Coordinates of C-alpha atoms in Angstrom, one line a residue:
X1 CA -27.6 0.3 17.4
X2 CA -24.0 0.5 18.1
X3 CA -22.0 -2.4 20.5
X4 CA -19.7 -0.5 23.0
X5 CA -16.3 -2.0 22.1
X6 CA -14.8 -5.0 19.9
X7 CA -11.9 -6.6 20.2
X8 CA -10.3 -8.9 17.6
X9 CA -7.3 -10.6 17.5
X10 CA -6.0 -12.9 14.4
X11 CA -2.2 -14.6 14.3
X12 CA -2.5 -14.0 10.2
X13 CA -3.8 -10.7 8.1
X14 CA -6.0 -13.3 6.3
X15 CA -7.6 -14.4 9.6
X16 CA -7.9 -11.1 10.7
X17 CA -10.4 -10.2 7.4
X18 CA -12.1 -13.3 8.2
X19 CA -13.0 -12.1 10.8
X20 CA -13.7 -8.4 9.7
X21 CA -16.3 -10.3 6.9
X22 CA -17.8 -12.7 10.3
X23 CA -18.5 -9.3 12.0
X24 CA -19.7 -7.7 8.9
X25 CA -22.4 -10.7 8.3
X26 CA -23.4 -10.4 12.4
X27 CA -23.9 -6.5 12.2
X28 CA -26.3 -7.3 8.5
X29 CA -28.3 -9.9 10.7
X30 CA -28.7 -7.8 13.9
X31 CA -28.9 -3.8 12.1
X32 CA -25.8 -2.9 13.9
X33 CA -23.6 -0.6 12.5
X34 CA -19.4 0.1 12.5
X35 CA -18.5 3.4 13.2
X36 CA -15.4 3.5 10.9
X37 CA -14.3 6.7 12.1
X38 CA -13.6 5.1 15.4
X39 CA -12.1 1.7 14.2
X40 CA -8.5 1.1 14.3
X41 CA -6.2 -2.1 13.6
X42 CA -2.8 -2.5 15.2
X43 CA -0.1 -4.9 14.3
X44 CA 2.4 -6.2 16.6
X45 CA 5.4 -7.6 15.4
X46 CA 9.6 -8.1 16.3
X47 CA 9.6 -4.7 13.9
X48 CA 10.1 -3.8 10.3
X49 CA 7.3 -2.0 7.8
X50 CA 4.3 -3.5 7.3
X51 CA 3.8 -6.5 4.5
X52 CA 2.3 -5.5 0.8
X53 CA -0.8 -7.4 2.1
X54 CA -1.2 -6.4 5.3
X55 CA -4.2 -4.1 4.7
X56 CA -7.9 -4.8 5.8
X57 CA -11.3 -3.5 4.8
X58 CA -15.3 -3.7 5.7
X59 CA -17.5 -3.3 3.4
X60 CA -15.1 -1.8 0.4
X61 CA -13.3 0.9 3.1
X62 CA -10.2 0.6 3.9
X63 CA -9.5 0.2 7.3
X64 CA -6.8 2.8 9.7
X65 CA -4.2 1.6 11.0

């Protein structure tokens, strides 16, 4: 089973992998899966590079940005 689309938005990168590990638990307890190939994060910010820690995974795979 696959859910059409999810949106997720988090003011912090460490709220944001809350989040990713909530969604993670839900998709164990119903059998859905993430297509990875088709998940994406964007930032938005006032500019500059990204943050050293600014990087997410599910399940041990890094997630695109």
């Amino acid at each position: 089973m696959f859910a059409g689309v999810v949106a997720v938005c988090a003011e912090t990168a460490i709220k944001l992998q809350q989040q990713i590990h909530i969604i993670d638990s839900f998709c164990c307890d119903t059998g859905m899966e993430i297509n990875m190939d088709k998940t994406e994060i964007t930032v938005f910010r006032n500019g500059g590079p990204l943050r050293r820690y600014e990087h997410w995974s599910y399940r041990g795979t890094q997630i695109n940005l």
